[in-house]
Short mmCIF file of C-alpha atoms and ligand atoms in Angstrom, two decimals:
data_model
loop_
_atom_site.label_atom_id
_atom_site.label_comp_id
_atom_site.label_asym_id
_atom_site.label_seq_id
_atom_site.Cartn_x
_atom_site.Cartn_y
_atom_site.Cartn_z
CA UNK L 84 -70.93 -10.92 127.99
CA UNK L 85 -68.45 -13.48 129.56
CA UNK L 86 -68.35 -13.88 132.88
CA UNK L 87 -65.66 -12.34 135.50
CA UNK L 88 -64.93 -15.39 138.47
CA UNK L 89 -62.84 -14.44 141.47
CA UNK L 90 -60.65 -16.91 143.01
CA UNK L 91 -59.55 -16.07 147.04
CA UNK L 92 -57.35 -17.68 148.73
CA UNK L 93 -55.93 -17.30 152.09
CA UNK L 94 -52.29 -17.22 152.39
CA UNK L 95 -50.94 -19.86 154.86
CA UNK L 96 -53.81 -20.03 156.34
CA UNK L 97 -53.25 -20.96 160.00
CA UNK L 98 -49.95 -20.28 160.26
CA UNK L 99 -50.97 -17.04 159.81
CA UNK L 100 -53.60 -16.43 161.92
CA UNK L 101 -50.88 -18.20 164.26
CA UNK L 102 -48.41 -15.03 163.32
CA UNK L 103 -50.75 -12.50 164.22
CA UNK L 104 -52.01 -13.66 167.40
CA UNK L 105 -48.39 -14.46 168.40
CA UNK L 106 -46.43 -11.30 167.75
CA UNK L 107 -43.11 -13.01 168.98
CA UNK L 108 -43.82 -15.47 165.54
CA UNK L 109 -42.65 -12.44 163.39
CA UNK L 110 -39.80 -13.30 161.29
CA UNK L 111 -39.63 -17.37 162.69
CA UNK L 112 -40.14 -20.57 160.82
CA UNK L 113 -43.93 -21.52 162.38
CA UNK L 114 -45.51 -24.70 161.39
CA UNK L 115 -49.17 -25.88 161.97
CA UNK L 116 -49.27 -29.67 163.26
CA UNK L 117 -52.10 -31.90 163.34
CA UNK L 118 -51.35 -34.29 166.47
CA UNK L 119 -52.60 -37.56 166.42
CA UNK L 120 -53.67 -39.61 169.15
CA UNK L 121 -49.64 -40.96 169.29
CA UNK L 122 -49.38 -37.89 170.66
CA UNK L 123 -46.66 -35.28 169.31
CA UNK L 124 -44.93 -37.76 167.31
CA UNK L 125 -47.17 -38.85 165.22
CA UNK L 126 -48.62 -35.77 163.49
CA UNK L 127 -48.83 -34.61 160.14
CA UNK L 128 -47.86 -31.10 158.89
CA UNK L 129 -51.55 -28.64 158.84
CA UNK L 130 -49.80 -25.79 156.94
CA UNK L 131 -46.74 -23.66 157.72
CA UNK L 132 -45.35 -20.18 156.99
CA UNK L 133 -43.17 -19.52 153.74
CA UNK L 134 -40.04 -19.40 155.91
CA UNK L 135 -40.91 -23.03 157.25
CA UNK L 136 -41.70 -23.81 153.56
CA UNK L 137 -38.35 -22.24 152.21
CA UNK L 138 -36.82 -24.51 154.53
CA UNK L 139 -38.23 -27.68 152.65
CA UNK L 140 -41.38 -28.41 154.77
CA UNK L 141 -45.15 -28.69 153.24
CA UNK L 142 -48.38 -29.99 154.42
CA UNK L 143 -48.73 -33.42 154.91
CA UNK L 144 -45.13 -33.92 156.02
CA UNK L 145 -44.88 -35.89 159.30
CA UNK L 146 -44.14 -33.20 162.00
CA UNK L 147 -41.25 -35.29 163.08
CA UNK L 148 -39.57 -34.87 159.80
CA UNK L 149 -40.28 -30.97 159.70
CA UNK L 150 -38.37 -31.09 162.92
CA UNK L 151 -35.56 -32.73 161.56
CA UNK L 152 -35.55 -30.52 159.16
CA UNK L 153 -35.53 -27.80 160.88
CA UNK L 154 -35.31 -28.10 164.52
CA UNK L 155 -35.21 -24.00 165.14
CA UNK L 156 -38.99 -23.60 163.75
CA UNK L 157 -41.59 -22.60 166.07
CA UNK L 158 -44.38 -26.13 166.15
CA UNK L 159 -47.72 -25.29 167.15
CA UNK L 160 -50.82 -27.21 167.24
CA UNK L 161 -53.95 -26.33 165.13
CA UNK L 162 -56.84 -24.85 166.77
CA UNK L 163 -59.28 -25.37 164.61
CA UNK L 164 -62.41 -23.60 166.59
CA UNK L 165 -60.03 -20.41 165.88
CA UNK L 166 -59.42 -20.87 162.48
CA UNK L 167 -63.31 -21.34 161.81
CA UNK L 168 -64.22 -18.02 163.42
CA UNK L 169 -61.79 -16.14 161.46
CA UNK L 170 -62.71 -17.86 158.22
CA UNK L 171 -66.71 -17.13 158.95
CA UNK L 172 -65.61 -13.11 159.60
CA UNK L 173 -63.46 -13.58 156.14
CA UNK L 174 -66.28 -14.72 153.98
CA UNK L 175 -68.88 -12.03 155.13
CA UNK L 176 -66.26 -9.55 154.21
CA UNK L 177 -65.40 -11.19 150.63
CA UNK L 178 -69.74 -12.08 150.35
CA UNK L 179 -70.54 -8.21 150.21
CA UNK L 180 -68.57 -7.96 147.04
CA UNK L 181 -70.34 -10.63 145.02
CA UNK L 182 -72.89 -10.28 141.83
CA UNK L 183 -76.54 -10.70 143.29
CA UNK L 184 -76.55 -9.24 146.16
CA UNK L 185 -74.10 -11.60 147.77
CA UNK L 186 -75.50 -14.64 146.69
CA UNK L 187 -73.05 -15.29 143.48
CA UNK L 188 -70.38 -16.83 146.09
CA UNK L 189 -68.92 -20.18 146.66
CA UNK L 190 -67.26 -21.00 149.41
CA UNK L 191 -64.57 -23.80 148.58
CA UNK L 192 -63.07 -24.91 151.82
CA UNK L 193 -62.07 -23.00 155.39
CA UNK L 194 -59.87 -20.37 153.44
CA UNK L 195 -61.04 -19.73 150.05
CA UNK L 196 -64.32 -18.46 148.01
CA UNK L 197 -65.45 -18.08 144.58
CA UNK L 198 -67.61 -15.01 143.79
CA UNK L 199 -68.71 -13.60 140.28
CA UNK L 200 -68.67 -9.93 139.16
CA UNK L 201 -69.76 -9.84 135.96
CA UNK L 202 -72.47 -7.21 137.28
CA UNK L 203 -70.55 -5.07 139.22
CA UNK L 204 -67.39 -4.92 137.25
CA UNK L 205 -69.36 -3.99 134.08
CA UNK L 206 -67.90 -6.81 132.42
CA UNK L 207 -64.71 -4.47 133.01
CA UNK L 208 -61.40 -6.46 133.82
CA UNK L 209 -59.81 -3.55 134.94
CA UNK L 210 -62.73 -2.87 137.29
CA UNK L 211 -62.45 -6.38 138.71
CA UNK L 212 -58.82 -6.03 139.82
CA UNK L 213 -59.79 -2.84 141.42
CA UNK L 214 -63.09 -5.31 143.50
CA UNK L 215 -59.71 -7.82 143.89
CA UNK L 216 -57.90 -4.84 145.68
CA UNK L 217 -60.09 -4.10 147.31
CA UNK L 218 -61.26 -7.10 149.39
CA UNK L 219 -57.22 -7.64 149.91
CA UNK L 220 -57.29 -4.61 151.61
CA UNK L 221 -60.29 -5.29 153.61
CA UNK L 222 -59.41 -8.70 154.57
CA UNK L 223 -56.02 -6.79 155.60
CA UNK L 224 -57.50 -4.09 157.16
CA UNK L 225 -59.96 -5.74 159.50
CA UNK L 226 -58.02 -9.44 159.62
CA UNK L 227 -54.21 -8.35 159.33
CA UNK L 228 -54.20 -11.37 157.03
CA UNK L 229 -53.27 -11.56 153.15
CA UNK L 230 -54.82 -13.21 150.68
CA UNK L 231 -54.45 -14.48 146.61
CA UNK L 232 -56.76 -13.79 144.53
CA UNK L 233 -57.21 -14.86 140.35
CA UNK L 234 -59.41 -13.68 138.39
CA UNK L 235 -60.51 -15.73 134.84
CA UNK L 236 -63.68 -16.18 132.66
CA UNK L 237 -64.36 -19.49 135.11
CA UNK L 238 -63.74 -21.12 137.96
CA UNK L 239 -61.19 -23.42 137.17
CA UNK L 240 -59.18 -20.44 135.25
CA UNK L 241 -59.98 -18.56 138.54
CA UNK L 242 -58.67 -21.36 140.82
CA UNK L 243 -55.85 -22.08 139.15
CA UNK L 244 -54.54 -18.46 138.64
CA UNK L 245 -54.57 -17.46 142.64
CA UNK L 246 -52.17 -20.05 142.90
CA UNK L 247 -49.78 -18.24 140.71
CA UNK L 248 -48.60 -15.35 142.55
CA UNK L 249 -48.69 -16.57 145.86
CA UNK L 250 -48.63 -15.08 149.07
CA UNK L 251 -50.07 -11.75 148.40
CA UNK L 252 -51.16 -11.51 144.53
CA UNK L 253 -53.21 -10.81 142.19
CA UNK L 254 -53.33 -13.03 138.62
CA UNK L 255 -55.88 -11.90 135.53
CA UNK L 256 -56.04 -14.87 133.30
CA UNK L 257 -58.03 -12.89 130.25
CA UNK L 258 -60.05 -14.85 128.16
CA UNK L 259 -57.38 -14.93 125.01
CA UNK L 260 -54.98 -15.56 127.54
CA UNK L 261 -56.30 -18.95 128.39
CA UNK L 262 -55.32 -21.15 125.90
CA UNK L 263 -51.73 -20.22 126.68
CA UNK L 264 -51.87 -20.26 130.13
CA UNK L 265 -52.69 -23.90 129.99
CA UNK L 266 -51.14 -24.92 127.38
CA UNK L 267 -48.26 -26.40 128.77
CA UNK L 268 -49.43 -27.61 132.10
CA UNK L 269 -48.85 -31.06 133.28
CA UNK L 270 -52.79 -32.33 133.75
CA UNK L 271 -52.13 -33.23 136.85
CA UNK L 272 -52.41 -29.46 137.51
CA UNK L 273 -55.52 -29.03 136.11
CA UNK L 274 -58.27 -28.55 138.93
CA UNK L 275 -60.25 -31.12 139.07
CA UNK L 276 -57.78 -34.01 138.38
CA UNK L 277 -56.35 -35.88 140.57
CA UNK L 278 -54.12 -39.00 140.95
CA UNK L 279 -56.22 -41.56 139.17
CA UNK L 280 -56.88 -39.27 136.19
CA UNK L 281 -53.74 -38.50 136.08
CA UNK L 282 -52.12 -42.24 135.86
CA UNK L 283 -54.85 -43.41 133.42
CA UNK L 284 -54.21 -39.98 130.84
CA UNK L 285 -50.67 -40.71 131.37
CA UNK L 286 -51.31 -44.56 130.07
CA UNK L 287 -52.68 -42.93 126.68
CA UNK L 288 -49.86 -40.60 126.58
CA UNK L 289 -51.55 -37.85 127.86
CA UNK L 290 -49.07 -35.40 130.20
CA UNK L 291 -49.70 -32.06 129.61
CA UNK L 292 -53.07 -30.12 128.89
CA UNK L 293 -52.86 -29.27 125.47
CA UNK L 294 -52.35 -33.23 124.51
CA UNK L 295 -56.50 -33.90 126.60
CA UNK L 296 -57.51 -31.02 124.63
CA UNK L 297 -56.61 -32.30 121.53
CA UNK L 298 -57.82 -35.85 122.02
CA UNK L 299 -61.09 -36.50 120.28
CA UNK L 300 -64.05 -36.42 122.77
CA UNK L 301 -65.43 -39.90 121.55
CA UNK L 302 -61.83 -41.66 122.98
CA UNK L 303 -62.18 -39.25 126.02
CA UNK L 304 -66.09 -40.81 126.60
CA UNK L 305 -64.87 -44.37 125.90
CA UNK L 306 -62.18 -44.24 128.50
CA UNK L 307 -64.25 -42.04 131.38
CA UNK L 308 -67.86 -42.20 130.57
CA UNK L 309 -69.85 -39.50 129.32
CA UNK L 310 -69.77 -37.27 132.38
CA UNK L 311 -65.96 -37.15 132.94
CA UNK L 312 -65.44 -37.43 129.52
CA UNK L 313 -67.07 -34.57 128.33
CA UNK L 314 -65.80 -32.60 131.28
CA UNK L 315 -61.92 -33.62 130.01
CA UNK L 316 -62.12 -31.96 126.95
CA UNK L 317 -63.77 -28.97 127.97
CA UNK L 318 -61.71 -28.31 130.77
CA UNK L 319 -58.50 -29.02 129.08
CA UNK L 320 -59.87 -26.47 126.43
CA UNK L 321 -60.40 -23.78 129.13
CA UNK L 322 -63.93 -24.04 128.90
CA UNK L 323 -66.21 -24.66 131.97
CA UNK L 324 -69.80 -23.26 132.34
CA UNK L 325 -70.29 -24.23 136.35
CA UNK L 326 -71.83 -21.55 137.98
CA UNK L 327 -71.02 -19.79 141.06
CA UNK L 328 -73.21 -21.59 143.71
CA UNK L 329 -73.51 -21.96 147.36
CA UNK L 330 -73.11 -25.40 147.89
CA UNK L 331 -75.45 -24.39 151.05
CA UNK L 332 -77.73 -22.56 149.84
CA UNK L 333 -80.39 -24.82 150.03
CA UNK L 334 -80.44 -24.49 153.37
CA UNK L 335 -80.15 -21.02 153.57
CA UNK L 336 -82.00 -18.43 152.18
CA UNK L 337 -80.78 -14.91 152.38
CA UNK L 338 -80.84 -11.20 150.84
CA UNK L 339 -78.20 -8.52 151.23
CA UNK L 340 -78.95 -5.13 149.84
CA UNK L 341 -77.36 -1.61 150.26
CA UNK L 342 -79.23 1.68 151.62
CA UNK L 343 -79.45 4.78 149.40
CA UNK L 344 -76.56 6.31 151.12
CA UNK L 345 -74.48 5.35 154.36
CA UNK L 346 -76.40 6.16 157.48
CA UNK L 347 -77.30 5.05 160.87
CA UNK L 348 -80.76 6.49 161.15
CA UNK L 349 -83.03 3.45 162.14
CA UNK L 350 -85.74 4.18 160.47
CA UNK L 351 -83.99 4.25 157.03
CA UNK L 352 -82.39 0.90 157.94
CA UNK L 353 -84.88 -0.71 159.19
CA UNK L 354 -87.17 0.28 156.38
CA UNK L 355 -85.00 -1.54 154.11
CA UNK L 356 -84.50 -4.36 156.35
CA UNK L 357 -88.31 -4.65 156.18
CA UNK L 358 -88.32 -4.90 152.22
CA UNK L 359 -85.44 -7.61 152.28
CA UNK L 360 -87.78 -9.57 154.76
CA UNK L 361 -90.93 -9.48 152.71
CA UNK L 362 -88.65 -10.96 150.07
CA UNK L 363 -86.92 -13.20 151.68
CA UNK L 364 -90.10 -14.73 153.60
CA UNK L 365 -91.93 -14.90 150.39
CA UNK L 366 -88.99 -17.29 149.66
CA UNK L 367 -89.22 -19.44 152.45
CA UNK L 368 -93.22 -19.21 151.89
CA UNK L 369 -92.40 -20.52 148.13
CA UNK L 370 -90.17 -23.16 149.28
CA UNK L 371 -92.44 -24.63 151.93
CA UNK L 372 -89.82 -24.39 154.60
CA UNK L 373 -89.00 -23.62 158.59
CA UNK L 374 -86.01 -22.17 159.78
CA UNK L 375 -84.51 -22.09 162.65
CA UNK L 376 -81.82 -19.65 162.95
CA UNK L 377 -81.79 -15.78 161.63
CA UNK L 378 -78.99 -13.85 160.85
CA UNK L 379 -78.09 -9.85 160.35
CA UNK L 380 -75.00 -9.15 158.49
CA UNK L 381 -74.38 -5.44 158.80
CA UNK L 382 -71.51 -3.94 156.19
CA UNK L 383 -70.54 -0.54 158.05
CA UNK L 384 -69.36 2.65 156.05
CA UNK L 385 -65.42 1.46 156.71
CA UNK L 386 -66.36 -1.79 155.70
CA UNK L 387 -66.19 -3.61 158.59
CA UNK L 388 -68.35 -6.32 158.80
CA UNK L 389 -70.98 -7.90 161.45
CA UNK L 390 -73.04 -10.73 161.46
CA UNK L 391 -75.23 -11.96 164.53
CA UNK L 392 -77.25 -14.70 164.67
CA UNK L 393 -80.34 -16.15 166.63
CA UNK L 394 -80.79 -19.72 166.89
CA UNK L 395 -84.96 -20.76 167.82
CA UNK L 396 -85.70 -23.76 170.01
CA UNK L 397 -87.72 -25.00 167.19
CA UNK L 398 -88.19 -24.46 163.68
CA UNK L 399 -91.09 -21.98 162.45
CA UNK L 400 -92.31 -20.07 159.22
CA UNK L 401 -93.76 -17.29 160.77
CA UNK L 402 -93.08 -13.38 159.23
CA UNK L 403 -93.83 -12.19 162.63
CA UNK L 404 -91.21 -14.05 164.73
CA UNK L 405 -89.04 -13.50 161.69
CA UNK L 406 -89.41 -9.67 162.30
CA UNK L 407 -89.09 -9.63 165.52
CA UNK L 408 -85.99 -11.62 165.82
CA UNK L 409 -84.66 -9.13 163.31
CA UNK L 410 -85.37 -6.33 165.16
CA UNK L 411 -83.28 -6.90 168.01
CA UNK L 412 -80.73 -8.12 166.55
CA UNK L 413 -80.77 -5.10 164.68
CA UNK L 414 -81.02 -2.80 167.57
CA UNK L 415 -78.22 -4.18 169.27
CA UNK L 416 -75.76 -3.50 166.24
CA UNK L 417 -77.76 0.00 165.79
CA UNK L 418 -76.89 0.67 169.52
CA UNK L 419 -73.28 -1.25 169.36
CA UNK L 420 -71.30 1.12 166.89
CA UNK L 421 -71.46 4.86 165.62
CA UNK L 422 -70.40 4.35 162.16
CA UNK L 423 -72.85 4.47 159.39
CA UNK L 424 -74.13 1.61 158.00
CA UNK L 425 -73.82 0.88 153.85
CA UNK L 426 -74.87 -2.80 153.32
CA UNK L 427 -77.58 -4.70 155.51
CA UNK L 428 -78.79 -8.50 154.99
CA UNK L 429 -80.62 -11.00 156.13
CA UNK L 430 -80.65 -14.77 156.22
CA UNK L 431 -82.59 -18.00 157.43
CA UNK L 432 -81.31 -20.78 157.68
CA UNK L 433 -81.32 -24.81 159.16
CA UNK L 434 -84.28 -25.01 157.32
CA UNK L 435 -86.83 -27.84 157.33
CA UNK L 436 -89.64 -28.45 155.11
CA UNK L 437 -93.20 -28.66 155.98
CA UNK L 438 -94.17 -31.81 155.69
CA UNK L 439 -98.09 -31.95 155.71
CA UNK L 440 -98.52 -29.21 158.75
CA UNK L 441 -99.68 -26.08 157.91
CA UNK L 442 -97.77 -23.14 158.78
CA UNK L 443 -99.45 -20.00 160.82
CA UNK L 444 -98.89 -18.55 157.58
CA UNK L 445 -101.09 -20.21 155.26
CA UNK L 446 -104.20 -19.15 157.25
CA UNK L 447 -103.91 -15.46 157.00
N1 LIG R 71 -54.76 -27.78 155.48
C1 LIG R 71 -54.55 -28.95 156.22
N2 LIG R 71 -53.96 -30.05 155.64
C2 LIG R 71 -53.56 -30.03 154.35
C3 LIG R 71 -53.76 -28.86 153.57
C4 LIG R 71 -54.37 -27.75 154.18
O1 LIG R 71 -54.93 -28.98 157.39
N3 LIG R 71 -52.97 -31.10 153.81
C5 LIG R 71 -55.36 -26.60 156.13
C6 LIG R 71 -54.28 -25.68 156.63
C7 LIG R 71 -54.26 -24.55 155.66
C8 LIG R 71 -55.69 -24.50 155.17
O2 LIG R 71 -56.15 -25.85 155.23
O3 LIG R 71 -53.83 -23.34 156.27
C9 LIG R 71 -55.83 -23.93 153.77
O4 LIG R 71 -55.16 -24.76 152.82
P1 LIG R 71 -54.37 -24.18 151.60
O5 LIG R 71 -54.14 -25.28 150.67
O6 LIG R 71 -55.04 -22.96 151.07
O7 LIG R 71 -52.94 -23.78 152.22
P2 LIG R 71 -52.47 -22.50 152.99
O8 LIG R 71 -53.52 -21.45 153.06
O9 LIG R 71 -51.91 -22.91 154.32
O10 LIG R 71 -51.25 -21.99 152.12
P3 LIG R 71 -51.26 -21.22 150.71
O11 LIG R 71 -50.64 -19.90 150.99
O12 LIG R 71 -50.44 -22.05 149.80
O13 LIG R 71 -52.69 -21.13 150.27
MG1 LIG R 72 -54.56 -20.91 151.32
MG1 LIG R 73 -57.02 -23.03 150.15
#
């Protein structure tokens, strides 16, 4: 079965968040601006809203230029400690939907995420824009932000179609639909190339994607190496086998699982959150690694979304801190809301490995 990628992306990212913390922003040109140490003058556009952007200003753009451009627009300056709190609430929300427990997800940058569901789509396209709908109504619901999401066999397909129906929108690139949904495309605008590429294809009369695809792979290799080369002509053919990884994971490790029905009953929760920390400190065990900080995500019935960490003073491997740590933490969400709970996990992470000390662990 081929795979089903999901592509999210934020829509203006901090402009929004900017709108909705700002109710008076509703309707007005706002625009994101990265101030450098010249002080107000010399900063470059962060992102703006799509009024700002009908109005001819992008990222990048010096913010004295936006002004010029239009001097009416609201200019604000990015608060980036902000942005990364909502972002970290945004992923938990989008994680709970992804293949594996939670672990098929990819976080790309502050506002977007790949995440497979092959699994719990059933393969089913259909299914998947219904799992697209309904993280863009969660992210709405609990975040009053929108999002883009594309959907595709991979994740360049994925990546490039949330771009296409931007803000708010949903793009299904199917798999017989990807030949002529690149087709055409300058390959500049295939993910993945950039300026260089792009002015050394363009010296062998390469523009758009269908001319890479066609290019033997040998000429490809002798130009790029084997690597890029290789990765050329199978990108420019739609075809890209990368999977869905945490680039972190290796410093986390981390189980998410859901309980036989929605509840709040400790004992039923915290009977599950026992199995998911046998497994996941067998893991840690395997790997020959500390941690130092523990996290609880909690998914309630409505969807909402928790996550509470613990950071130690020093790193350890021991199940019984471990369970401990998770118990409270536990208890206070338990005691913190009324609404059932659907989805619990768990997580370690800043890990270290053991380098020649023995952990408590091994003696038992
Ligand atoms: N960003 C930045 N400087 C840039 C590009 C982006 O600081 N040159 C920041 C601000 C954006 C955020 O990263 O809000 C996400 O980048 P995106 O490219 O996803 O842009 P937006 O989310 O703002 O807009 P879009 O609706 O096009 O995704
Ligand atoms: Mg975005
Ligand atoms: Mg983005």
């Amino acid at each position: 079965m081929s795979r089903i990628i999901l592509h999210v992306d934020m829509d203006y990212f901090y402009a929004a968040i900017e709108e909705r913390e700002d109710l008076s922003l509703k309707g007005k040109a706002v625009v994101v601006c990265m101030y450098s140490n010249r002080g107000e003058e010399g900063g470059a556009v962060s992102t703006c809203n799509y009024t700002a952007r009908d109005a001819g200003i992008h990222s990048a753009m010096p913010c004295r230029l936006a002004k010029a451009v239009k001097p009416d627009a609201v200019f604000l300056p990015v608060r980036k400690q902000l942005y990364s709190e909502v972002s970290e609430r945004i992923m938990e929300i989008i994680r709970s939907y992804a293949d594996n427990d939670g672990e098929l997800f990819e976080k790309l940058g502050i506002d977007e995420v790949f995440l497979e569901v092959t699994a719990t789509s059933g393969g089913d396209l259909d299914k998947a824009q219904q799992i697209a709908q309904s993280i863009k109504d969660d992210v709405k619901e609990l975040e009053d932000l929108t999002c883009s999401v594309g959907i595709g066999p991979n994740k360049i397909i994925a990546k490039m179609a949330s771009s296409r129906q931007k803000p708010d929108g949903i793009t299904v690139i199917r798999e017989d639909e990807v030949d002529g949904f690149l087709r055409k495309m300058p390959v500049a605008k295939l993910w993945g190339i950039g300026k260089v590429t792009e002015e050394k294809l363009a010296g062998m009369g390469i523009d758009i994607v269908e001319d890479l695809a066609g290019r033997d792979v040998q000429e490809l290799i002798s130009v790029f190496g084997k690597t890029r080369g290789t990765w050329l002509k199978m990108a420019a053919s739609g075809i890209d086998d990368d999977p869905v990884k945490e680039k972190t994971s290796s410093d986390q490790i981390g189980r998410m699982a859901s309980l036989t029905h929605d509840t709040r009953k400790s004992d039923l929760v915290l009977s599950l959150l026992d199995e998911l920390l046998d497994d996941v400190f067998s893991k840690v065990t395997a790997r020959s690694v500390s941690f130092r900080s523990i996290t609880i995500t909690v998914i309630y019935s409505n969807f909402k979304t928790v996550t509470k960490s613990h950071t130690l003073n020093h790193p350890i491997a021991e199940k019984a801190v471990l369970r401990e740590v998770s118990y409270k933490i536990m208890g206070e969400l338990l005691d913190s809301s009324t609404v059932n709970i659907r989805r619990i996990g768990v997580r370690v992470g800043n890990l270290h490995e053991n380098k020649g000390q023995k952990t408590l662990a091994e003696f038992f």
